[in-house]
Amino acid sequence: ENSSINLSIEQTLDTESHGKSNIKTAQDKNVIENTSEEIQDDLMQQKQVLLKDIRMIQKRKIKEMDELMDIKLKKENYEQELEKTKIDKRDKTTWLKHNFVTTIF
C-alpha cells in the first residue's frame, strides 16, 4: 500500500510539474511573441525614418544638381563674354595700329 501511495504522489507531482511547465512554456511563448512584435515595430519605425532620410537626401541632391547646372551655365556665359571681349579688344587694337600706321605714312 505504501508503494501505491508513493506512486500516486509521484504521479501527482509529475502532473503538477508538467502543468507548471506548460504554463511556463506558454508564458515564455507570450514573452517571445511580444518581444518579436516589439522588434518588428521598432524595425518598421526605423525603416520609416530611413525612408524619410533617403527622400530628404534625394531632394537635396536634386537641388544641388540644379544649382550646379546654373553655375555651369553662368560659367559658359562668362567664358563667351570673355572671348567676345578679347576679340573686340584685338579688333580695336588692330584698327588703331592700322590707322596709326596709315596716318604716319
CSV table of C-alpha atoms in Angstrom, one decimal:
chain,number,residue,atom,x,y,z
A,1,GLU,CA,0.0,0.0,0.0
A,2,ASN,CA,2.9,2.3,0.8
A,3,SER,CA,4.2,1.8,-2.7
A,4,SER,CA,0.9,2.6,-4.3
A,5,ILE,CA,0.7,5.8,-2.2
A,6,ASN,CA,4.2,6.8,-3.2
A,7,LEU,CA,3.4,6.0,-6.9
A,8,SER,CA,0.2,8.1,-6.7
A,9,ILE,CA,2.2,11.0,-5.1
A,10,GLU,CA,4.8,10.8,-7.7
A,11,GLN,CA,2.2,10.8,-10.5
A,12,THR,CA,0.5,13.9,-8.9
A,13,LEU,CA,3.8,15.7,-8.6
A,14,ASP,CA,4.7,14.8,-12.2
A,15,THR,CA,1.3,16.1,-13.4
A,16,GLU,CA,1.6,19.3,-11.3
A,17,SER,CA,5.2,19.9,-12.5
A,18,HIS,CA,4.2,19.2,-16.1
A,19,GLY,CA,1.2,21.6,-15.8
A,20,LYS,CA,3.6,24.3,-14.4
A,21,SER,CA,6.0,23.5,-17.2
A,22,ASN,CA,3.2,24.0,-19.7
A,23,ILE,CA,2.2,27.3,-18.0
A,24,LYS,CA,5.9,28.5,-18.0
A,25,THR,CA,6.2,27.5,-21.7
A,26,ALA,CA,3.0,29.4,-22.6
A,27,GLN,CA,4.3,32.4,-20.7
A,28,ASP,CA,7.7,32.2,-22.4
A,29,LYS,CA,5.9,31.8,-25.7
A,30,ASN,CA,3.9,35.0,-25.0
A,31,VAL,CA,7.0,36.9,-23.9
A,32,ILE,CA,8.8,35.8,-27.1
A,33,GLU,CA,5.7,36.8,-29.3
A,34,ASN,CA,5.5,40.2,-27.5
A,35,THR,CA,9.3,40.7,-27.9
A,36,SER,CA,9.0,39.7,-31.6
A,37,GLU,CA,6.2,42.2,-32.1
A,38,GLU,CA,8.1,44.9,-30.4
A,39,ILE,CA,11.2,44.2,-32.5
A,40,GLN,CA,9.1,44.2,-35.7
A,41,ASP,CA,7.5,47.6,-34.6
A,42,ASP,CA,11.0,49.0,-33.9
A,43,LEU,CA,12.2,47.8,-37.3
A,44,MET,CA,9.2,49.3,-39.1
A,45,GLN,CA,9.8,52.6,-37.3
A,46,GLN,CA,13.5,52.6,-38.2
A,47,LYS,CA,12.5,51.7,-41.8
A,48,GLN,CA,10.2,54.7,-42.0
A,49,VAL,CA,12.9,57.0,-40.6
A,50,LEU,CA,15.4,55.7,-43.1
A,51,LEU,CA,13.0,56.1,-46.0
A,52,LYS,CA,12.3,59.7,-44.9
A,53,ASP,CA,16.0,60.4,-44.7
A,54,ILE,CA,16.5,58.9,-48.2
A,55,ARG,CA,13.8,61.2,-49.6
A,56,MET,CA,15.4,64.2,-48.0
A,57,ILE,CA,18.8,63.3,-49.3
A,58,GLN,CA,17.4,62.8,-52.8
A,59,LYS,CA,15.6,66.2,-52.7
A,60,ARG,CA,18.8,67.8,-51.5
A,61,LYS,CA,20.8,66.1,-54.2
A,62,ILE,CA,18.4,67.3,-56.9
A,63,LYS,CA,18.6,70.8,-55.6
A,64,GLU,CA,22.4,70.7,-55.6
A,65,MET,CA,22.4,69.3,-59.2
A,66,ASP,CA,20.1,72.2,-60.3
A,67,GLU,CA,22.4,74.7,-58.6
A,68,LEU,CA,25.4,73.1,-60.3
A,69,MET,CA,23.8,73.3,-63.7
A,70,ASP,CA,23.1,77.0,-63.0
A,71,ILE,CA,26.7,77.6,-62.1
A,72,LYS,CA,27.9,75.7,-65.2
A,73,LEU,CA,25.6,77.8,-67.4
A,74,LYS,CA,26.8,81.1,-65.8
A,75,LYS,CA,30.4,79.9,-66.3
A,76,GLU,CA,29.8,79.2,-70.0
A,77,ASN,CA,28.2,82.6,-70.4
A,78,TYR,CA,31.1,84.3,-68.7
A,79,GLU,CA,33.6,82.5,-70.9
A,80,GLN,CA,31.7,83.5,-74.0
A,81,GLU,CA,31.6,87.1,-72.9
A,82,LEU,CA,35.3,87.0,-72.1
A,83,GLU,CA,36.1,85.6,-75.5
A,84,LYS,CA,33.9,88.3,-77.1
A,85,THR,CA,35.7,91.0,-75.1
A,86,LYS,CA,39.1,89.6,-76.2
A,87,ILE,CA,38.0,89.6,-79.8
A,88,ASP,CA,36.7,93.2,-79.5
A,89,LYS,CA,39.9,94.3,-77.9
A,90,ARG,CA,42.0,92.6,-80.5
A,91,ASP,CA,39.9,94.2,-83.3
A,92,LYS,CA,40.3,97.7,-81.7
A,93,THR,CA,44.0,97.2,-81.3
A,94,THR,CA,44.3,96.1,-84.9
A,95,TRP,CA,42.2,99.1,-86.1
A,96,LEU,CA,44.2,101.5,-84.0
A,97,LYS,CA,47.5,100.1,-85.4
A,98,HIS,CA,46.3,100.3,-88.9
A,99,ASN,CA,45.0,103.8,-88.6
A,100,PHE,CA,48.1,105.0,-86.8
A,101,VAL,CA,50.4,103.5,-89.5
A,102,THR,CA,48.2,105.0,-92.2
A,103,THR,CA,48.3,108.4,-90.6
A,104,ILE,CA,52.0,108.4,-90.2
A,105,PHE,CA,52.7,107.4,-93.8
